[in-house]
Amino acid sequence: MKTDTLHVFEIMLRNPEGITREGINAQLVSDGAAPVERKAFSKMLNTLRSGFHINIVAKRVEGVNFSYRVAEAGNSWKRVAAVLVSNLLENRFLEDFSSLETRVQPIAIMRGREYLRAIGSAMKNNTLLRCTYQKFTDTEPYECVLAPYVLKAFEGRWYIFALKWNDESELSSHPMGIRDIGLQAFALDRIVSLGGTGIGFTMYEGFDAQQYFEDYYGVFCDQTLRPSKIVIHAGGSDAHYIRTLPLHHSQKEPEPGTFTLTMCVTPDFVLDMHRFENTTWEVVTEH
């Protein structure tokens, strides 16, 4: 299946009341993609319906035009994800053993998936995004403008790291974003709406995403923190999990069951350590 088909599918999900092919093309262009001709669009619909078993309802509007919407949108991404993952596995395992249904559960992040295309296009073209966002702690969403730098998946969620402003008028006066605090993390499943602006921005000179996350665990990247030496004492089977799935690239095991890491102590790290019942950890000062 071509990526363009997924892009069209994402746009349909953004418009649950229905959207015409002309409307889809307008959003494709806004996302930095090419519009689709009628014949190619028909093939895409057929792929979604027959290949992915997506129920797309067509309703005639404005005489000869049709409006298209995805029925049962909440379950549609699960079907698409299952098929996409099956194409990556040897011998098409998920397809051959589809009768097992939910007894086989591949890793897939559906929440916020519909925004990936727009974010990717903005990152590729270095253009700003206009976003409506609602934190878990807020009762109402707010509007903002984002300069997207990094997309990162962590603990079942997609996150975008971006500079944030209230509106475009703040760009020149606050080059590091509102309050000049630099990149902030935004969970894609907390986004209410997202769209391109076509307005360009200039990334930090020499920005390196790998280096940015070098001293951190998770998505809490407070640049005021400094790396510390952490010593973990793991008992029982905890040591096997930590040994085979290292918590950080700096992880070492100087003694069996004792691990050392050099990184910033973030809330994500502290929370994740609670899953180990027979493990303790401490920050040590080296002399």
Tab-separated table of N, CA and C in Angstrom, residues 159-269:
chain	number	residue	atom	x	y	z
A	159	TYR	N	5.297	11.892	20.801
A	159	TYR	CA	5.513	13.247	21.303
A	159	TYR	C	6.202	14.081	20.228
A	160	ILE	N	5.857	15.354	20.173
A	160	ILE	CA	6.553	16.294	19.309
A	160	ILE	C	7.280	17.282	20.213
A	161	PHE	N	8.564	17.480	19.937
A	161	PHE	CA	9.362	18.481	20.660
A	161	PHE	C	9.448	19.717	19.774
A	162	ALA	N	8.997	20.831	20.289
A	162	ALA	CA	8.865	22.024	19.458
A	162	ALA	C	9.045	23.293	20.282
A	163	LEU	N	9.421	24.373	19.593
A	163	LEU	CA	9.341	25.701	20.190
A	163	LEU	C	7.883	26.134	20.126
A	164	LYS	N	7.426	26.830	21.155
A	164	LYS	CA	6.015	27.215	21.217
A	164	LYS	C	5.870	28.715	21.411
A	165	TRP	N	4.929	29.298	20.648
A	165	TRP	CA	4.540	30.692	20.821
A	165	TRP	C	3.023	30.780	20.881
A	166	ASN	N	2.533	31.867	21.466
A	166	ASN	CA	1.080	32.094	21.481
A	166	ASN	C	0.570	32.396	20.079
A	167	ASP	N	1.341	33.161	19.313
A	167	ASP	CA	0.996	33.481	17.925
A	167	ASP	C	2.253	33.927	17.195
A	168	GLU	N	2.114	34.148	15.883
A	168	GLU	CA	3.272	34.469	15.048
A	168	GLU	C	3.951	35.786	15.430
A	169	SER	N	3.247	36.692	16.102
A	169	SER	CA	3.828	37.987	16.445
A	169	SER	C	4.978	37.863	17.440
A	170	GLU	N	5.102	36.724	18.120
A	170	GLU	CA	6.142	36.541	19.134
A	170	GLU	C	7.430	35.927	18.573
A	171	LEU	N	7.409	35.550	17.297
A	171	LEU	CA	8.545	34.823	16.726
A	171	LEU	C	9.853	35.595	16.838
A	172	SER	N	9.845	36.864	16.475
A	172	SER	CA	11.083	37.645	16.460
A	172	SER	C	11.528	38.056	17.859
A	173	SER	N	10.581	38.321	18.744
A	173	SER	CA	10.939	38.781	20.090
A	173	SER	C	11.348	37.641	21.016
A	174	HIS	N	10.918	36.413	20.720
A	174	HIS	CA	11.254	35.260	21.553
A	174	HIS	C	11.747	34.110	20.659
A	175	PRO	N	12.985	34.185	20.183
A	175	PRO	CA	13.488	33.166	19.259
A	175	PRO	C	13.566	31.765	19.850
A	176	MET	N	13.563	31.649	21.174
A	176	MET	CA	13.595	30.327	21.805
A	176	MET	C	12.223	29.913	22.321
A	177	GLY	N	11.189	30.510	21.766
A	177	GLY	CA	9.840	30.158	22.178
A	177	GLY	C	9.349	30.998	23.325
A	178	ILE	N	8.077	30.811	23.650
A	178	ILE	CA	7.482	31.586	24.727
A	178	ILE	C	8.259	31.385	26.029
A	179	ARG	N	8.502	32.459	26.729
A	179	ARG	CA	9.279	32.473	27.971
A	179	ARG	C	10.731	32.046	27.752
A	180	ASP	N	11.145	31.917	26.467
A	180	ASP	CA	12.541	31.597	26.143
A	180	ASP	C	13.051	30.337	26.847
A	181	ILE	N	12.216	29.291	26.911
A	181	ILE	CA	12.633	28.059	27.600
A	181	ILE	C	13.024	26.949	26.635
A	182	GLY	N	13.024	27.226	25.344
A	182	GLY	CA	13.464	26.219	24.394
A	182	GLY	C	12.398	25.196	24.056
A	183	LEU	N	12.828	23.994	23.643
A	183	LEU	CA	11.902	22.966	23.189
A	183	LEU	C	11.028	22.454	24.315
A	184	GLN	N	9.754	22.228	23.978
A	184	GLN	CA	8.811	21.640	24.906
A	184	GLN	C	8.209	20.394	24.265
A	185	ALA	N	7.768	19.447	25.102
A	185	ALA	CA	7.189	18.205	24.605
A	185	ALA	C	5.665	18.298	24.606
A	186	PHE	N	5.055	17.827	23.518
A	186	PHE	CA	3.603	17.819	23.387
A	186	PHE	C	3.154	16.416	22.962
A	187	ALA	N	2.282	15.815	23.745
A	187	ALA	CA	1.767	14.487	23.410
A	187	ALA	C	0.746	14.605	22.282
A	188	LEU	N	0.903	13.785	21.256
A	188	LEU	CA	0.017	13.898	20.107
A	188	LEU	C	-1.430	13.564	20.457
A	189	ASP	N	-1.653	12.708	21.464
A	189	ASP	CA	-3.031	12.364	21.810
A	189	ASP	C	-3.725	13.453	22.616
A	190	ARG	N	-2.999	14.535	22.932
A	190	ARG	CA	-3.617	15.675	23.611
A	190	ARG	C	-3.892	16.815	22.629
A	191	ILE	N	-3.539	16.609	21.365
A	191	ILE	CA	-3.805	17.618	20.338
A	191	ILE	C	-5.269	17.560	19.929
A	192	VAL	N	-5.923	18.704	19.927
A	192	VAL	CA	-7.323	18.797	19.515
A	192	VAL	C	-7.416	19.006	18.005
A	193	SER	N	-6.556	19.868	17.480
A	193	SER	CA	-6.491	20.092	16.038
A	193	SER	C	-5.089	20.576	15.680
A	194	LEU	N	-4.702	20.333	14.420
A	194	LEU	CA	-3.360	20.692	13.980
A	194	LEU	C	-3.377	20.958	12.483
A	195	GLY	N	-2.692	22.006	12.067
A	195	GLY	CA	-2.644	22.315	10.648
A	195	GLY	C	-1.395	23.092	10.288
A	196	GLY	N	-1.013	23.043	9.012
A	196	GLY	CA	0.154	23.776	8.549
A	196	GLY	C	-0.143	25.253	8.358
A	197	THR	N	0.922	26.055	8.399
A	197	THR	CA	0.772	27.499	8.197
A	197	THR	C	1.463	27.967	6.914
A	198	GLY	N	2.425	27.192	6.447
A	198	GLY	CA	3.211	27.630	5.294
A	198	GLY	C	4.267	28.658	5.639
A	199	ILE	N	4.356	29.028	6.924
A	199	ILE	CA	5.337	30.018	7.377
A	199	ILE	C	6.619	29.297	7.786
A	200	GLY	N	7.734	29.685	7.208
A	200	GLY	CA	8.994	29.020	7.487
A	200	GLY	C	9.628	29.465	8.792
A	201	PHE	N	10.507	28.610	9.332
A	201	PHE	CA	11.306	28.972	10.504
A	201	PHE	C	12.709	28.414	10.313
A	202	THR	N	13.668	28.979	11.027
A	202	THR	CA	15.052	28.541	10.938
A	202	THR	C	15.418	27.766	12.190
A	203	MET	N	15.848	26.521	12.017
A	203	MET	CA	16.229	25.699	13.157
A	203	MET	C	17.522	26.213	13.784
A	204	TYR	N	17.739	25.830	15.058
A	204	TYR	CA	19.006	26.144	15.701
A	204	TYR	C	20.141	25.618	14.831
A	205	GLU	N	21.168	26.401	14.658
A	205	GLU	CA	22.311	25.962	13.867
A	205	GLU	C	23.001	24.782	14.552
A	206	GLY	N	23.184	23.706	13.809
A	206	GLY	CA	23.868	22.536	14.345
A	206	GLY	C	23.036	21.678	15.269
A	207	PHE	N	21.710	21.863	15.284
A	207	PHE	CA	20.869	21.058	16.176
A	207	PHE	C	21.002	19.578	15.839
A	208	ASP	N	21.204	18.747	16.870
A	208	ASP	CA	21.358	17.308	16.714
A	208	ASP	C	20.416	16.623	17.700
A	209	ALA	N	19.390	15.953	17.188
A	209	ALA	CA	18.385	15.333	18.055
A	209	ALA	C	19.001	14.263	18.951
A	210	GLN	N	19.920	13.467	18.393
A	210	GLN	CA	20.555	12.416	19.186
A	210	GLN	C	21.303	13.019	20.365
A	211	GLN	N	22.001	14.096	20.126
A	211	GLN	CA	22.749	14.766	21.195
A	211	GLN	C	21.802	15.417	22.198
A	212	TYR	N	20.665	15.910	21.718
A	212	TYR	CA	19.701	16.573	22.588
A	212	TYR	C	19.197	15.611	23.669
A	213	PHE	N	18.978	14.340	23.290
A	213	PHE	CA	18.451	13.351	24.230
A	213	PHE	C	19.559	12.565	24.944
A	214	GLU	N	20.796	12.900	24.667
A	214	GLU	CA	21.941	12.127	25.139
A	214	GLU	C	21.905	11.849	26.636
A	215	ASP	N	21.545	12.833	27.443
A	215	ASP	CA	21.630	12.707	28.904
A	215	ASP	C	20.271	12.490	29.563
A	216	TYR	N	19.259	12.116	28.779
A	216	TYR	CA	17.911	12.039	29.333
A	216	TYR	C	17.284	10.672	29.154
A	217	TYR	N	16.267	10.437	29.970
A	217	TYR	CA	15.468	9.224	29.885
A	217	TYR	C	14.014	9.652	29.699
A	218	GLY	N	13.370	9.144	28.660
A	218	GLY	CA	11.971	9.498	28.436
A	218	GLY	C	11.822	10.794	27.674
A	219	VAL	N	10.788	11.552	28.004
A	219	VAL	CA	10.476	12.771	27.259
A	219	VAL	C	10.539	14.032	28.124
A	220	PHE	N	10.988	13.880	29.347
A	220	PHE	CA	11.149	15.040	30.224
A	220	PHE	C	12.580	15.529	30.084
A	221	CYS	N	12.787	16.541	29.249
A	221	CYS	CA	14.142	16.995	28.918
A	221	CYS	C	14.364	18.425	29.385
A	222	ASP	N	14.467	18.610	30.674
A	222	ASP	CA	14.716	19.926	31.259
A	222	ASP	C	16.193	20.263	31.076
A	223	GLN	N	16.486	21.258	30.231
A	223	GLN	CA	17.868	21.597	29.907
A	223	GLN	C	18.620	22.238	31.063
A	224	THR	N	17.935	22.540	32.181
A	224	THR	CA	18.626	23.077	33.353
A	224	THR	C	19.210	21.962	34.214
A	225	LEU	N	18.810	20.705	33.972
A	225	LEU	CA	19.329	19.575	34.736
A	225	LEU	C	20.736	19.224	34.255
A	226	ARG	N	21.507	18.614	35.116
A	226	ARG	CA	22.841	18.152	34.770
A	226	ARG	C	22.944	16.651	35.054
A	227	PRO	N	23.705	15.921	34.247
A	227	PRO	CA	23.812	14.470	34.451
A	227	PRO	C	24.411	14.123	35.815
A	228	SER	N	23.916	13.026	36.376
A	228	SER	CA	24.421	12.516	37.643
A	228	SER	C	24.775	11.038	37.478
A	229	LYS	N	25.607	10.522	38.379
A	229	LYS	CA	25.876	9.093	38.380
A	229	LYS	C	24.812	8.397	39.217
A	230	ILE	N	24.165	7.433	38.614
A	230	ILE	CA	23.102	6.687	39.276
A	230	ILE	C	23.555	5.250	39.448
A	231	VAL	N	23.377	4.712	40.661
A	231	VAL	CA	23.719	3.323	40.934
A	231	VAL	C	22.430	2.558	41.252
A	232	ILE	N	22.211	1.502	40.503
A	232	ILE	CA	21.014	0.680	40.669
A	232	ILE	C	21.428	-0.682	41.229
A	233	HIS	N	20.747	-1.120	42.298
A	233	HIS	CA	20.963	-2.434	42.886
A	233	HIS	C	19.721	-3.278	42.606
A	234	ALA	N	19.851	-4.214	41.683
A	234	ALA	CA	18.713	-5.006	41.236
A	234	ALA	C	18.791	-6.420	41.799
A	235	GLY	N	17.677	-6.853	42.361
A	235	GLY	CA	17.616	-8.206	42.913
A	235	GLY	C	16.661	-9.088	42.130
A	236	GLY	N	16.818	-10.389	42.301
A	236	GLY	CA	15.923	-11.336	41.642
A	236	GLY	C	15.957	-11.217	40.128
A	237	SER	N	14.785	-11.354	39.521
A	237	SER	CA	14.700	-11.296	38.061
A	237	SER	C	14.824	-9.870	37.523
A	238	ASP	N	14.744	-8.858	38.408
A	238	ASP	CA	14.868	-7.469	37.953
A	238	ASP	C	16.181	-7.254	37.207
A	239	ALA	N	17.234	-7.870	37.686
A	239	ALA	CA	18.546	-7.686	37.062
A	239	ALA	C	18.545	-8.169	35.617
A	240	HIS	N	17.840	-9.268	35.345
A	240	HIS	CA	17.785	-9.789	33.981
A	240	HIS	C	17.092	-8.804	33.047
A	241	TYR	N	15.998	-8.195	33.517
A	241	TYR	CA	15.268	-7.232	32.683
A	241	TYR	C	16.139	-6.005	32.397
A	242	ILE	N	16.796	-5.495	33.421
A	242	ILE	CA	17.619	-4.294	33.241
A	242	ILE	C	18.845	-4.603	32.385
A	243	ARG	N	19.379	-5.799	32.536
A	243	ARG	CA	20.567	-6.189	31.764
A	243	ARG	C	20.235	-6.346	30.289
A	244	THR	N	19.124	-6.985	29.979
A	244	THR	CA	18.792	-7.282	28.583
A	244	THR	C	18.075	-6.136	27.884
A	245	LEU	N	17.465	-5.213	28.645
A	245	LEU	CA	16.835	-4.022	28.074
A	245	LEU	C	17.399	-2.801	28.791
A	246	PRO	N	18.615	-2.370	28.417
A	246	PRO	CA	19.268	-1.263	29.117
A	246	PRO	C	18.394	-0.021	29.204
A	247	LEU	N	18.463	0.644	30.343
A	247	LEU	CA	17.675	1.844	30.564
A	247	LEU	C	18.254	3.058	29.843
A	248	HIS	N	19.577	3.038	29.594
A	248	HIS	CA	20.249	4.188	28.990
A	248	HIS	C	21.523	3.699	28.323
A	249	HIS	N	21.975	4.440	27.314
A	249	HIS	CA	23.160	4.007	26.573
A	249	HIS	C	24.417	3.984	27.441
A	250	SER	N	24.403	4.711	28.582
A	250	SER	CA	25.573	4.760	29.462
A	250	SER	C	25.602	3.601	30.463
A	251	GLN	N	24.604	2.737	30.431
A	251	GLN	CA	24.474	1.686	31.440
A	251	GLN	C	25.654	0.717	31.407
A	252	LYS	N	26.191	0.433	32.605
A	252	LYS	CA	27.257	-0.559	32.786
A	252	LYS	C	26.892	-1.449	33.968
A	253	GLU	N	27.516	-2.625	34.027
A	253	GLU	CA	27.277	-3.552	35.131
A	253	GLU	C	28.616	-3.968	35.723
A	254	PRO	N	29.182	-3.133	36.612
A	254	PRO	CA	30.498	-3.435	37.178
A	254	PRO	C	30.500	-4.690	38.045
A	255	GLU	N	29.346	-4.998	38.667
A	255	GLU	CA	29.191	-6.211	39.463
A	255	GLU	C	27.827	-6.812	39.136
A	256	PRO	N	27.674	-8.130	39.236
A	256	PRO	CA	26.383	-8.751	38.933
A	256	PRO	C	25.251	-8.125	39.750
A	257	GLY	N	24.243	-7.609	39.057
A	257	GLY	CA	23.088	-7.013	39.716
A	257	GLY	C	23.256	-5.563	40.108
A	258	THR	N	24.455	-5.002	39.893
A	258	THR	CA	24.703	-3.589	40.174
A	258	THR	C	24.961	-2.868	38.859
A	259	PHE	N	24.168	-1.849	38.596
A	259	PHE	CA	24.267	-1.118	37.330
A	259	PHE	C	24.559	0.350	37.610
A	260	THR	N	25.347	0.949	36.742
A	260	THR	CA	25.627	2.379	36.847
A	260	THR	C	25.182	3.067	35.566
A	261	LEU	N	24.649	4.265	35.716
A	261	LEU	CA	24.237	5.081	34.581
A	261	LEU	C	24.678	6.517	34.841
A	262	THR	N	24.956	7.240	33.785
A	262	THR	CA	25.264	8.663	33.902
A	262	THR	C	24.274	9.426	33.046
A	263	MET	N	23.302	10.056	33.707
A	263	MET	CA	22.247	10.779	32.997
A	263	MET	C	21.513	11.672	33.984
A	264	CYS	N	20.582	12.461	33.465
A	264	CYS	CA	19.768	13.330	34.319
A	264	CYS	C	18.664	12.513	34.981
A	265	VAL	N	18.412	12.812	36.243
A	265	VAL	CA	17.320	12.141	36.959
A	265	VAL	C	16.027	12.868	36.618
A	266	THR	N	15.215	12.270	35.781
A	266	THR	CA	13.971	12.887	35.326
A	266	THR	C	12.765	12.194	35.949
A	267	PRO	N	11.602	12.864	35.984
A	267	PRO	CA	10.392	12.216	36.494
A	267	PRO	C	10.064	10.920	35.760
A	268	ASP	N	10.347	10.860	34.455
A	268	ASP	CA	10.087	9.639	33.695
A	268	ASP	C	10.910	8.471	34.233
A	269	PHE	N	12.172	8.727	34.568
A	269	PHE	CA	13.035	7.688	35.113
A	269	PHE	C	12.550	7.243	36.483
